[in-house]
Tab-separated table of C-alpha atoms in Angstrom:
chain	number	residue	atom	x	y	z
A	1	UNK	CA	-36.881	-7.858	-53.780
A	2	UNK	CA	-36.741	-10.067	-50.582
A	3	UNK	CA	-33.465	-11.623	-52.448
A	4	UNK	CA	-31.920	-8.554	-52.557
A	5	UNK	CA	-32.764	-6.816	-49.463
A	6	UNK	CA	-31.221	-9.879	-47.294
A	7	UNK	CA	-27.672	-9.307	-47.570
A	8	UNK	CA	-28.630	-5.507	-46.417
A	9	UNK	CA	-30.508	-6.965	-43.558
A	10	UNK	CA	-27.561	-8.565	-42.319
A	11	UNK	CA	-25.049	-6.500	-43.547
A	12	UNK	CA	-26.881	-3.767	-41.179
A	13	UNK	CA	-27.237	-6.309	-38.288
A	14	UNK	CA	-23.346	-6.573	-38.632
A	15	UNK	CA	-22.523	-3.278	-38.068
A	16	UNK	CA	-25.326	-2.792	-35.252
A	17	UNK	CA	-23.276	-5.310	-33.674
A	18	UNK	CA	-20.336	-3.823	-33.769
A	19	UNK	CA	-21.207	-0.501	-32.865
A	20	UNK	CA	-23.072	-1.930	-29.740
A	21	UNK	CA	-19.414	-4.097	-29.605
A	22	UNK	CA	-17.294	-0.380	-29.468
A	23	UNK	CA	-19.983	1.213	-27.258
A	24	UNK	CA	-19.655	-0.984	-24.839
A	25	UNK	CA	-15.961	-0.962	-25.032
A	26	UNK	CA	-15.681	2.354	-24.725
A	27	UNK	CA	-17.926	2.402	-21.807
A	28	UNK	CA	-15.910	-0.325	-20.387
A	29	UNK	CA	-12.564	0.947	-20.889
A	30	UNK	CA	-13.486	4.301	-20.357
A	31	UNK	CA	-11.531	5.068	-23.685
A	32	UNK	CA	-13.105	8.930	-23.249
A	33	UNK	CA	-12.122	9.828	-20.171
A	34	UNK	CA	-9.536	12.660	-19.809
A	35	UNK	CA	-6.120	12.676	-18.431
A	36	UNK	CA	-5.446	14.777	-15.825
A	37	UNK	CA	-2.593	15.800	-13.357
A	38	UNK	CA	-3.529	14.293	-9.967
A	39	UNK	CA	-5.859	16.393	-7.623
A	40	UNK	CA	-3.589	17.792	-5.298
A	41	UNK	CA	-4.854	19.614	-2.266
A	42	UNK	CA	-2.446	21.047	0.846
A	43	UNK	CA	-1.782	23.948	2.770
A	44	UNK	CA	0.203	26.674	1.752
A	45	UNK	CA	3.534	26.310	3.413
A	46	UNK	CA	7.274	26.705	2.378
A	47	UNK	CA	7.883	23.298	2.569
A	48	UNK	CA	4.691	22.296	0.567
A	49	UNK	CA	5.642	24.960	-2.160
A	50	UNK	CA	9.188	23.718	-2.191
A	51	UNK	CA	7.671	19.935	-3.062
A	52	UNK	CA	5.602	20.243	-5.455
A	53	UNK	CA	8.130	22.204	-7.193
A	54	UNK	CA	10.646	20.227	-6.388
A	55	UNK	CA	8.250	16.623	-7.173
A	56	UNK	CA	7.040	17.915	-10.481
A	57	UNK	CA	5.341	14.903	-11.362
A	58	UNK	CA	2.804	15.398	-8.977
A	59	UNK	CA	1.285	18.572	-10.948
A	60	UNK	CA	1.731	17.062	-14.177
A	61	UNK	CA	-0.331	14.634	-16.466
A	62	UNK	CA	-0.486	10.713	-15.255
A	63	UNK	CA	-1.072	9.384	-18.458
A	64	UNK	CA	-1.929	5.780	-18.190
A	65	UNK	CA	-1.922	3.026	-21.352
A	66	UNK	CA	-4.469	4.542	-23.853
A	67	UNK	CA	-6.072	1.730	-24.511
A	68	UNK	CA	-6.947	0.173	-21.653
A	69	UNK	CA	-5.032	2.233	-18.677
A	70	UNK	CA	-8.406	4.343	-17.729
A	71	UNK	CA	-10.280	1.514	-16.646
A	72	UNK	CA	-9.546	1.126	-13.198
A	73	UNK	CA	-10.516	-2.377	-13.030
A	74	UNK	CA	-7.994	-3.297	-15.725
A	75	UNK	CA	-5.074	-1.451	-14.280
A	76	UNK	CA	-6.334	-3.559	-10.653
A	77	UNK	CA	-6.418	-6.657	-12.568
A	78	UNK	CA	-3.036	-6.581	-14.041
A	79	UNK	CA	-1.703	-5.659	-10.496
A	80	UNK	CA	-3.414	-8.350	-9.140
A	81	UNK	CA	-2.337	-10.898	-11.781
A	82	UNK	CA	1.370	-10.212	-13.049
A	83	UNK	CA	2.229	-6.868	-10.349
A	84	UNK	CA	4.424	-5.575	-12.628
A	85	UNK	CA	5.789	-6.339	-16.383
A	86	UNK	CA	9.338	-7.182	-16.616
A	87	UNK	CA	10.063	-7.446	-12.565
A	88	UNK	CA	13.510	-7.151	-11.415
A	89	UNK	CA	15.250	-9.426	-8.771
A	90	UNK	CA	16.961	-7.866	-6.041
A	91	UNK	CA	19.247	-10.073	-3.928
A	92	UNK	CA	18.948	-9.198	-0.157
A	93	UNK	CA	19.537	-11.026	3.485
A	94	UNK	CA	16.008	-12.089	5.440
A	95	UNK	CA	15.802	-11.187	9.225
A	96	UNK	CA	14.408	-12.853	11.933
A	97	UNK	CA	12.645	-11.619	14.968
A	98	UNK	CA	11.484	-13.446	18.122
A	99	UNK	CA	8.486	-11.002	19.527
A	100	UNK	CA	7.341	-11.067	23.187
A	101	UNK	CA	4.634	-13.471	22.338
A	102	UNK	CA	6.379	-15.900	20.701
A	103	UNK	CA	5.966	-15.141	17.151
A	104	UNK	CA	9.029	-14.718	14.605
A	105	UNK	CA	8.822	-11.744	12.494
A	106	UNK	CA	10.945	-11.597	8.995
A	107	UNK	CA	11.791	-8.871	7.070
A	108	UNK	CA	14.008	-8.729	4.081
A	109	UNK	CA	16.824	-5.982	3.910
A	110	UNK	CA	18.374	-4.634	0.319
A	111	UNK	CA	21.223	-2.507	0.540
A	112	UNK	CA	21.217	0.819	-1.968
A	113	UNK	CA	22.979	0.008	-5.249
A	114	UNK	CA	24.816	3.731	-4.712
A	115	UNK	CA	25.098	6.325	-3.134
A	116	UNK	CA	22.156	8.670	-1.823
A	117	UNK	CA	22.536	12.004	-3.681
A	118	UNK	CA	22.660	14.103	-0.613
A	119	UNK	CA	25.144	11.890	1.132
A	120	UNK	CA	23.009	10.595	3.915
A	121	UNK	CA	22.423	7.212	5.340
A	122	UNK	CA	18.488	6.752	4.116
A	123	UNK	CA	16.491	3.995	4.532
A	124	UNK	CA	13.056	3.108	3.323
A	125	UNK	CA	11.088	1.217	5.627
A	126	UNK	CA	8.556	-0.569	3.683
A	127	UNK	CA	4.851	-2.101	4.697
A	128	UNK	CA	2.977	-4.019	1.469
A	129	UNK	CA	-0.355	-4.530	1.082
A	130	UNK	CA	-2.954	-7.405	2.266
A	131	UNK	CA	-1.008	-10.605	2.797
A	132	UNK	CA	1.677	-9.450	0.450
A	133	UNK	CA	5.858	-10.083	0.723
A	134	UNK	CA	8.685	-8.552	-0.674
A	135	UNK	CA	8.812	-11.325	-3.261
A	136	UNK	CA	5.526	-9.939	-4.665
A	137	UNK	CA	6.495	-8.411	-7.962
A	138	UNK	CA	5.168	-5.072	-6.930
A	139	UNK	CA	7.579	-4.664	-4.203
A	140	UNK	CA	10.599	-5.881	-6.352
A	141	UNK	CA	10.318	-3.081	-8.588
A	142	UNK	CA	9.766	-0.811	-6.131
A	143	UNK	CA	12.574	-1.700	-4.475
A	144	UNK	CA	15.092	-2.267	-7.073
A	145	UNK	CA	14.251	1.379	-8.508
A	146	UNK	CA	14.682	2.937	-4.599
A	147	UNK	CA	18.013	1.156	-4.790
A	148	UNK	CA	19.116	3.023	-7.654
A	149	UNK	CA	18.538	5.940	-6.131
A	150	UNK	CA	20.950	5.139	-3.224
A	151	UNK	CA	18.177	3.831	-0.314
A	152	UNK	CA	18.841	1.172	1.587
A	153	UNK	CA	15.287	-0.779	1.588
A	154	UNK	CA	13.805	-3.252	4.773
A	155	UNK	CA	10.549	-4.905	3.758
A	156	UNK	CA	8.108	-6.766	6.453
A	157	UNK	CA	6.829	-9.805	5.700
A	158	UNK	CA	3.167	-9.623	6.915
A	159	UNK	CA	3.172	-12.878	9.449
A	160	UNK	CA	1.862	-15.180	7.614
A	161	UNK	CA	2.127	-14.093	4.358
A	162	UNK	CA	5.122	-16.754	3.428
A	163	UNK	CA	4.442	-19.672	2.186
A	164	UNK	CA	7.819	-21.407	3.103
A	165	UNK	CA	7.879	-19.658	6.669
A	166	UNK	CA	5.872	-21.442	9.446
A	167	UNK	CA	4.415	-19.640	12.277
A	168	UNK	CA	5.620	-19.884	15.562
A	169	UNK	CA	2.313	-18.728	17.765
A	170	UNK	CA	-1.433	-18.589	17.154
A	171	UNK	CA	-1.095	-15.312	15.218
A	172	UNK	CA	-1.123	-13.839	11.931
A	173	UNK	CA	-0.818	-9.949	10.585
A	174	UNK	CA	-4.042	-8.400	11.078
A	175	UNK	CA	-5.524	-4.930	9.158
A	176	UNK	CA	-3.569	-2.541	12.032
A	177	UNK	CA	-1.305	-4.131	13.738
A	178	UNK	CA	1.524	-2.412	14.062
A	179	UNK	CA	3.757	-4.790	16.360
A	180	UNK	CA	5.396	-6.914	13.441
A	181	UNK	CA	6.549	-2.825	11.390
A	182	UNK	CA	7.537	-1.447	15.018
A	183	UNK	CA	9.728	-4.792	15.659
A	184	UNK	CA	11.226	-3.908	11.812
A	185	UNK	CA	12.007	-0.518	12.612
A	186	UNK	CA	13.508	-0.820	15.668
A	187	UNK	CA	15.482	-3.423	14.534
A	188	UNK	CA	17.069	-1.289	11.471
A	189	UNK	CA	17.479	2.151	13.973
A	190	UNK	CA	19.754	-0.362	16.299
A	191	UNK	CA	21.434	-1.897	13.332
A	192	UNK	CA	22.417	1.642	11.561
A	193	UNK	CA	22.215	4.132	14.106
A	194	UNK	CA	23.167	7.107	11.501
A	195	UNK	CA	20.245	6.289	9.063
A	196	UNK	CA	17.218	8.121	8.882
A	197	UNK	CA	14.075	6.635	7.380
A	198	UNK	CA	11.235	7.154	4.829
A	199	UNK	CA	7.899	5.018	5.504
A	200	UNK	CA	6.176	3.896	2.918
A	201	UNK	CA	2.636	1.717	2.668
A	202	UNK	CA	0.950	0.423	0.252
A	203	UNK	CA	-3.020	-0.182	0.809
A	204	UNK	CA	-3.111	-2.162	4.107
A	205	UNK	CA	0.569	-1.560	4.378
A	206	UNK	CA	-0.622	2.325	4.496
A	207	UNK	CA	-3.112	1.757	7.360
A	208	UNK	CA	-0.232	-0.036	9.148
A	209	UNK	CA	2.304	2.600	9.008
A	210	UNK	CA	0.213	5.476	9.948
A	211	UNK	CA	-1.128	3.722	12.565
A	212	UNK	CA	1.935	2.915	13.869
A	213	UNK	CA	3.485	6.868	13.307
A	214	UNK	CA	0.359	8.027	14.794
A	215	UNK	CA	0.015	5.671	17.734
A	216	UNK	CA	3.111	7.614	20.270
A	217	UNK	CA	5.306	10.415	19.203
A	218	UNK	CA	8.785	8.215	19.827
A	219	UNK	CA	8.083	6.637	16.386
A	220	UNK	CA	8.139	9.441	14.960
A	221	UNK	CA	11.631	9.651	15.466
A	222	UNK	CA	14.491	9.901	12.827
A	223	UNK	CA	11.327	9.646	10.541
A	224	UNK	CA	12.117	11.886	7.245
A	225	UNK	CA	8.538	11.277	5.457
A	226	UNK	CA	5.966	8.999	5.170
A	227	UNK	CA	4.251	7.953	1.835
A	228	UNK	CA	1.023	6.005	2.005
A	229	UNK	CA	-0.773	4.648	-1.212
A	230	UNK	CA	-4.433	3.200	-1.826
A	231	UNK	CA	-5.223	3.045	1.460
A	232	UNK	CA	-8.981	2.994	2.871
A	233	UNK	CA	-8.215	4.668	5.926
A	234	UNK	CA	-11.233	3.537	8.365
A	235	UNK	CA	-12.120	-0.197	8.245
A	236	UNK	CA	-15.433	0.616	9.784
A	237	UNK	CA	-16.846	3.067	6.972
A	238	UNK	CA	-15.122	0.395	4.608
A	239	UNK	CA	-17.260	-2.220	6.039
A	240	UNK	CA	-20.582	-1.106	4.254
A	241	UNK	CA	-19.009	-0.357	1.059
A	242	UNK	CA	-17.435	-3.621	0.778
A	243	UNK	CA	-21.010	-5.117	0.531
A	244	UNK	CA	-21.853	-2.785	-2.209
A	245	UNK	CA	-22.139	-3.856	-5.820
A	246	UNK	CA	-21.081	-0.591	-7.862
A	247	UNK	CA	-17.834	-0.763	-9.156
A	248	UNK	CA	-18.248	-5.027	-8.469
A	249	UNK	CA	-16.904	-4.306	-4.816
A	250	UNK	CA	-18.784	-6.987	-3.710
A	251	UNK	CA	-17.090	-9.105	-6.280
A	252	UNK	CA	-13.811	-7.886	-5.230
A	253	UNK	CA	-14.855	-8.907	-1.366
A	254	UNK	CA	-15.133	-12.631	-2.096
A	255	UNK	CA	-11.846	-12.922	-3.945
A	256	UNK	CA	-9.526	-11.026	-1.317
A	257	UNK	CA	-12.058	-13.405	1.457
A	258	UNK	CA	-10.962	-16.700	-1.062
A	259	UNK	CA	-7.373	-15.736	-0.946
A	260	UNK	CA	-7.285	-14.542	2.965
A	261	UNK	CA	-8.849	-18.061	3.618
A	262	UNK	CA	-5.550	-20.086	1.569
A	263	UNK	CA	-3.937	-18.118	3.905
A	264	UNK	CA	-5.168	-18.959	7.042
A	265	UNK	CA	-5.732	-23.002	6.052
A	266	UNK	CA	-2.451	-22.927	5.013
A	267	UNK	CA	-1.733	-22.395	8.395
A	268	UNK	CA	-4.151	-24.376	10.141
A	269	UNK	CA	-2.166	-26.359	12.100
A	270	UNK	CA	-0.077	-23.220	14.372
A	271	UNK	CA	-3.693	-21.350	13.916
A	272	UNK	CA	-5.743	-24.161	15.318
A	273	UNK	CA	-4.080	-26.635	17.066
A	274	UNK	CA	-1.581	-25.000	19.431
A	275	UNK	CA	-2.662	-24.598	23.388
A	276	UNK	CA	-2.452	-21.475	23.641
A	277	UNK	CA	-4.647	-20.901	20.669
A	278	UNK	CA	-7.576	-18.451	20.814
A	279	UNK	CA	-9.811	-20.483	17.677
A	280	UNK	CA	-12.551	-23.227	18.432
A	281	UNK	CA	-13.330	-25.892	15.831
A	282	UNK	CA	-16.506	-23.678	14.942
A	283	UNK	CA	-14.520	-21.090	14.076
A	284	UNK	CA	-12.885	-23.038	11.553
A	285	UNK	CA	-15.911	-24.429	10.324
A	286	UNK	CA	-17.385	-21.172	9.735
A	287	UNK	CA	-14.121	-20.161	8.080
A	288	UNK	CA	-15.027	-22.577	5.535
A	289	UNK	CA	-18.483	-21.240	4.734
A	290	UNK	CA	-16.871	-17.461	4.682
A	291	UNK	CA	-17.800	-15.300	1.458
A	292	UNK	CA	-16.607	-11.738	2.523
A	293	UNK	CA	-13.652	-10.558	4.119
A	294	UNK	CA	-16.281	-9.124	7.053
A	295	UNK	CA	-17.533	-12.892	7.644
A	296	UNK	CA	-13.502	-13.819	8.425
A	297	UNK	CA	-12.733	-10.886	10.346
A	298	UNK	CA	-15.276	-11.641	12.756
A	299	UNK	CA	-14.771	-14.997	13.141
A	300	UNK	CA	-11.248	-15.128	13.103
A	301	UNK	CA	-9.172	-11.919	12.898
A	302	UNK	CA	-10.548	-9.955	15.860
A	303	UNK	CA	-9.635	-12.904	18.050
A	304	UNK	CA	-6.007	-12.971	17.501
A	305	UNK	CA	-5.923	-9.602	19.997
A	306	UNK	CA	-9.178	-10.402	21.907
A	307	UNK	CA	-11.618	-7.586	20.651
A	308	UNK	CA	-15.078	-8.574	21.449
A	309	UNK	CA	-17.025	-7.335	18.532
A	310	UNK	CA	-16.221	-7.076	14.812
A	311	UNK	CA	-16.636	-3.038	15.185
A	312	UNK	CA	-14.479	-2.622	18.085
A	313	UNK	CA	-11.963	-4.771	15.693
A	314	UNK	CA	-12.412	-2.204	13.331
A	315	UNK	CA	-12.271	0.966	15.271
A	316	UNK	CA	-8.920	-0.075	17.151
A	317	UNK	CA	-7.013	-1.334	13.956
A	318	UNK	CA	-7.743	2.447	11.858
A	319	UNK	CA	-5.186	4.600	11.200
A	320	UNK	CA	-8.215	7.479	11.196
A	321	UNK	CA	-8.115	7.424	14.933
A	322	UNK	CA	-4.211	8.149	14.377
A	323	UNK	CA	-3.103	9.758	11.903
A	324	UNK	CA	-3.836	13.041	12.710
A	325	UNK	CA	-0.949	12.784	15.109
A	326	UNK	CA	1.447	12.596	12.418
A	327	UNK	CA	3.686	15.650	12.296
A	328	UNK	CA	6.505	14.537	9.818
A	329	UNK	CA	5.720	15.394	5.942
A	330	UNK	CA	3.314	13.058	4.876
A	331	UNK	CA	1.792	11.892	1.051
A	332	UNK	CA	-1.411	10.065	0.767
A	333	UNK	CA	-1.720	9.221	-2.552
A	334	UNK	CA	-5.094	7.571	-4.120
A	335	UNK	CA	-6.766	6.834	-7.445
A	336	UNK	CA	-10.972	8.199	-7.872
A	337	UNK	CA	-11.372	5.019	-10.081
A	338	UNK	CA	-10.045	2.248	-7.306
A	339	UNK	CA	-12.476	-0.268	-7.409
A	340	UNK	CA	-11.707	-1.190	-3.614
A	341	UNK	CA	-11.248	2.191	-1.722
A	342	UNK	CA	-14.529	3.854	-2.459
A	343	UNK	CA	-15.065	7.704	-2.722
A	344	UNK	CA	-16.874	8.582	0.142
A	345	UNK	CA	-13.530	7.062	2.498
A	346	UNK	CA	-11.747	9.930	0.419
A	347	UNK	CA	-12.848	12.968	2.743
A	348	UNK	CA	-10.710	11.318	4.867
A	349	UNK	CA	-7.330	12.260	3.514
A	350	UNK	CA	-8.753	15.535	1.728
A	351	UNK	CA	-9.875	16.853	4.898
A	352	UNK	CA	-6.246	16.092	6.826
A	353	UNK	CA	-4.764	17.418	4.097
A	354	UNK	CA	-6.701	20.941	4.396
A	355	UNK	CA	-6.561	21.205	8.250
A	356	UNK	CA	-2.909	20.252	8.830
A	357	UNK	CA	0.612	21.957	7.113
A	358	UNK	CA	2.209	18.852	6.984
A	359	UNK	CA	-0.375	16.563	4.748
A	360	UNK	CA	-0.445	16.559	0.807
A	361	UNK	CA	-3.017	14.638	-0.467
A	362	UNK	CA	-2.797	13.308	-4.349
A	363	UNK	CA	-5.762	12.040	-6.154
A	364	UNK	CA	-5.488	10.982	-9.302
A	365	UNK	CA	-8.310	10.143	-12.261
A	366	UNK	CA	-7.022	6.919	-12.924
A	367	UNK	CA	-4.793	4.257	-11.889
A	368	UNK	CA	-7.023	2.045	-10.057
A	369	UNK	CA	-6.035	-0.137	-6.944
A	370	UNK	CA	-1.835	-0.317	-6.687
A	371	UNK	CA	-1.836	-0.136	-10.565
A	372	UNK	CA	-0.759	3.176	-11.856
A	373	UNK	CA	0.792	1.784	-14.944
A	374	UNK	CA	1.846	4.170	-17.877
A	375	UNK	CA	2.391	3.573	-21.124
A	376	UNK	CA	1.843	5.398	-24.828
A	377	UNK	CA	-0.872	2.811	-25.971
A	378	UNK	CA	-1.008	-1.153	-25.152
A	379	UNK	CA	2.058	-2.188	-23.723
A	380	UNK	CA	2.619	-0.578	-20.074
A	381	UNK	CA	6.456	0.489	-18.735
A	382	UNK	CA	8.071	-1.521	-16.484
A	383	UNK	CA	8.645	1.570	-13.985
A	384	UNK	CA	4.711	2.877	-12.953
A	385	UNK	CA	3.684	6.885	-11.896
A	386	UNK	CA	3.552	5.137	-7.931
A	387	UNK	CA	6.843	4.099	-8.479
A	388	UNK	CA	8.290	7.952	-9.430
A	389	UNK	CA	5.978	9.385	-7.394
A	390	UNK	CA	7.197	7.738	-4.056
A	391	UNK	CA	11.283	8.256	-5.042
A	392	UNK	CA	10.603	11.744	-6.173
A	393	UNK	CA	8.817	12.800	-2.896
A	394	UNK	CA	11.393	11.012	-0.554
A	395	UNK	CA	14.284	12.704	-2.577
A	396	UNK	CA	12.341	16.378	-2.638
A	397	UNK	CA	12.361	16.054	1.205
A	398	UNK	CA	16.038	14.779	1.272
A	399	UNK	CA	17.091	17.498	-0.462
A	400	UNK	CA	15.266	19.955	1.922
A	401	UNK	CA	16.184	18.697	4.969
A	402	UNK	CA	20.180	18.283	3.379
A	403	UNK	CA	19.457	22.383	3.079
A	404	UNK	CA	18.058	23.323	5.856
A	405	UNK	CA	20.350	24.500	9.366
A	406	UNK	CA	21.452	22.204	11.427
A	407	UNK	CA	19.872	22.895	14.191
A	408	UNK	CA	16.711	22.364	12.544
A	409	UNK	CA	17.457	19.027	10.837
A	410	UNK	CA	15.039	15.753	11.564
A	411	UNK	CA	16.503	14.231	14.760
A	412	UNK	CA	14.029	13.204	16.594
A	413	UNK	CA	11.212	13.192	13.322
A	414	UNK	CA	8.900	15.855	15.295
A	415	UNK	CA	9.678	18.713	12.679
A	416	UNK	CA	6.773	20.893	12.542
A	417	UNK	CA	6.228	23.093	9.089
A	418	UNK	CA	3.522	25.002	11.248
A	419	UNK	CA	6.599	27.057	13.309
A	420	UNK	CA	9.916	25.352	12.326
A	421	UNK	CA	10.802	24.049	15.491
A	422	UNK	CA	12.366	20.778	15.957
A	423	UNK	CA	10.279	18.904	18.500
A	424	UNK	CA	17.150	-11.063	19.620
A	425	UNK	CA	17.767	-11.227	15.671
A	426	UNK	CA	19.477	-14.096	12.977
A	427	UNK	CA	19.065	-13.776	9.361
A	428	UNK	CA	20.647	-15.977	5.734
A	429	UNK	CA	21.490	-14.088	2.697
A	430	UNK	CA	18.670	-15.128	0.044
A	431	UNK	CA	17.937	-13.721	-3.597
A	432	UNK	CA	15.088	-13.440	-5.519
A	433	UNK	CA	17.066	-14.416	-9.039
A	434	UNK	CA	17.575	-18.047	-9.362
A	435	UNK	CA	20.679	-17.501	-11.609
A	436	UNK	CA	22.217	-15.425	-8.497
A	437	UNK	CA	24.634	-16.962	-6.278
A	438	UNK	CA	25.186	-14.312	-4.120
């Protein structure tokens, strides 16, 4: 009997271990999770109605790669690791900008591939996220695809951020400093005085902008939109969730901390050893030791500008002390299964969204942090929903404000939907394709 009831024995431990296999899997990958359109809240306005209508893919399904698109971490992951499948190469010239304080400033301009379908001069003005370029292969598909649809596209550089690109001054981009996007910006309004801009910002990148929109009314101007995505919003509240483990935040902390510290060391030498330089050997020292992005920002960030204490770092570089000065249209767009911005920062953008006419905010189920890949069931597109979403919103307002009187067009970027009334450089020519020789 005991010959015979072996096999069974394992034959049932087998398939115990595979169920426990699939159950965890599907706990993992979140395989029964819904899709959903995004969560959209806004006021009632003509101008909101006219979006959404207008943006339909903002009311409709995101439907990310069945089989492994609702796990958040996944979709973060494969951001993190390739940024997009099947990345174009868009050709474009770098700029260079001396600022007051001695540091040089690049960003890289693409020119639209076409006309804009309402005729205008449009430009995107683009901020990426944490120590990110426009050679990161988010960007490049972002771009490329904005080109198509006839905008012209400037991209900062965070300082810093480029390997091949020394620094000039003890300085490097910081979570809200807005003096390297401002520099960008008023460098492009000089160069095409005609054009009138869309902002875009992608997780730090978002902070940035809407900092900088929210930080004096002039910048508002000539401003058509602004789009920020997978932002946190206050670096402060951030702060405690960052030491968190749910959702392996913590985990999360000490890679971005590893990768902020290449940065820094790989600028040691401008960082460190120039005389008018703000570090002390103990600062590098304690660099070394750093584990969380909290430990570097105190030593080392907060310095660059002189703010005495890691909170008063965080409570002057927030775009929540800001942004509710923003009166141009403006999309904050988030995912409820980013493993980096947690949920309670979300009341944030809800509540802007319900108080002023101007703010819809999008939050969808899944999509995780700057992921948003879609796809039927393994293999994701090249183009992701963050992608559309952006192009569709900027060309929804084009095509209002290309209808609406003159009178009332964005001049000045002070439009308010409330009442209607209108309130030294060089650069080289460089391409991301090897094969170019333009």
């Amino acid at each position: 009997i005991n010959a015979m009831t072996m096999p069974a024995m394992f034959d049932g431990m087998k398939l115990a271990a595979v169920a426990t296999v699939l159950y965890f899997l599907v706990r993992c990958l979140n395989l029964k999770s819904p899709t959903a359109p995004p969560d959209v809240t806004y006021r009632d306005t003509p101008l909101n109605r006219y979006l959404l209508k207008s943006c339909p893919i903002l009311t409709k399904e995101y439907e990310p790669p069945l089989l492994w698109g609702k796990s958040g971490h996944l979709q973060t992951a494969l951001y993190g690791k390739m940024g997009r499948v099947s990345s174009p190469n868009p050709c474009g010239v770098r700029k260079y900008l001396l600022m007051q304080d001695g540091a040089t400033a690049t960003f890289d301009l693409f020119e639209s591939l076409g006309d804009h379908r309402t005729g205008d001069d449009i430009t995107m003005v683009i901020c990426p996220g944490i120590g990110n370029h426009s050679e990161k292969h988010y960007i490049r598909t972002f771009v490329n695809h904005s080109q198509r649809q006839g905008y012209r596209c400037a991209v900062l550089n965070h300082l810093g951020s480029l390997p091949n690109i020394e620094l000039t001054s003890p300085r490097m981009f910081t979570y809200g400093c807005t003096w390297e996007f401002a520099a960008m910006v008023g460098s492009i309004k000089r160069a095409f005085p005609q054009t009138l801009l869309i902002v875009v910002g992608f997780s730090l990148g978002g902070n940035i902008v809407c900092k900088f929109l929210g930080e004096n009314r002039i910048n508002q101007e000539r401003v058509l939109c602004c789009v920020s995505v997978c932002q946190g919003y206050s670096a402060l509240r951030a702060q405690k969730t960052f030491l968190q483990w749910d959702q392996c935040r913590r985990l999360y902390n000490f890679l971005m901390a590893d990768n902020m510290k290449k940065i820094i060391l790989s600028h040691r030498g401008s960082l460190f050893g120039m005389n008018s330089s703000k570090m002390e050997d103990a600062d590098l020292s304690r660099l070394y030791t750093a584990t969380s992005l909290m430990q570097i920002d105190d030593n080392i960030m907060r310095k660059f500008h002189g703010h005495d204490t890691l909170k008063e770092y965080y409570e002057k570089e927030s775009c929540v002390h800001y942004i509710h000065n923003i009166n141009v249209p403006l999309l904050l767009v988030n995912s409820s299964d980013d493993p980096l911005v947690h949920r309670s920062l979300l009341t944030i953008p809800r509540t802007l969204a319900e108080k002023k006419p101007n703010v819809i905010f999008a939050l969808t189920l899944h999509g995780g942090h700057l992921g948003f890949f879609e796809g039927a069931v393994l293999f994701p597109q090249p183009l992701t929903w963050m992608d559309k979403v952006i192009v569709g919103y900027a060309n929804a307002i084009c095509r209002w404000e290309r209808h609406r009187p003159p009178c009332l067009r964005t001049r000045r970027g002070l439009c308010s939907q409330a009442d209607g009334k209108a309130y030294h450089t060089h650069a080289h020519v460089f391409c991301m394709d090897r094969h170019c020789q333009g």
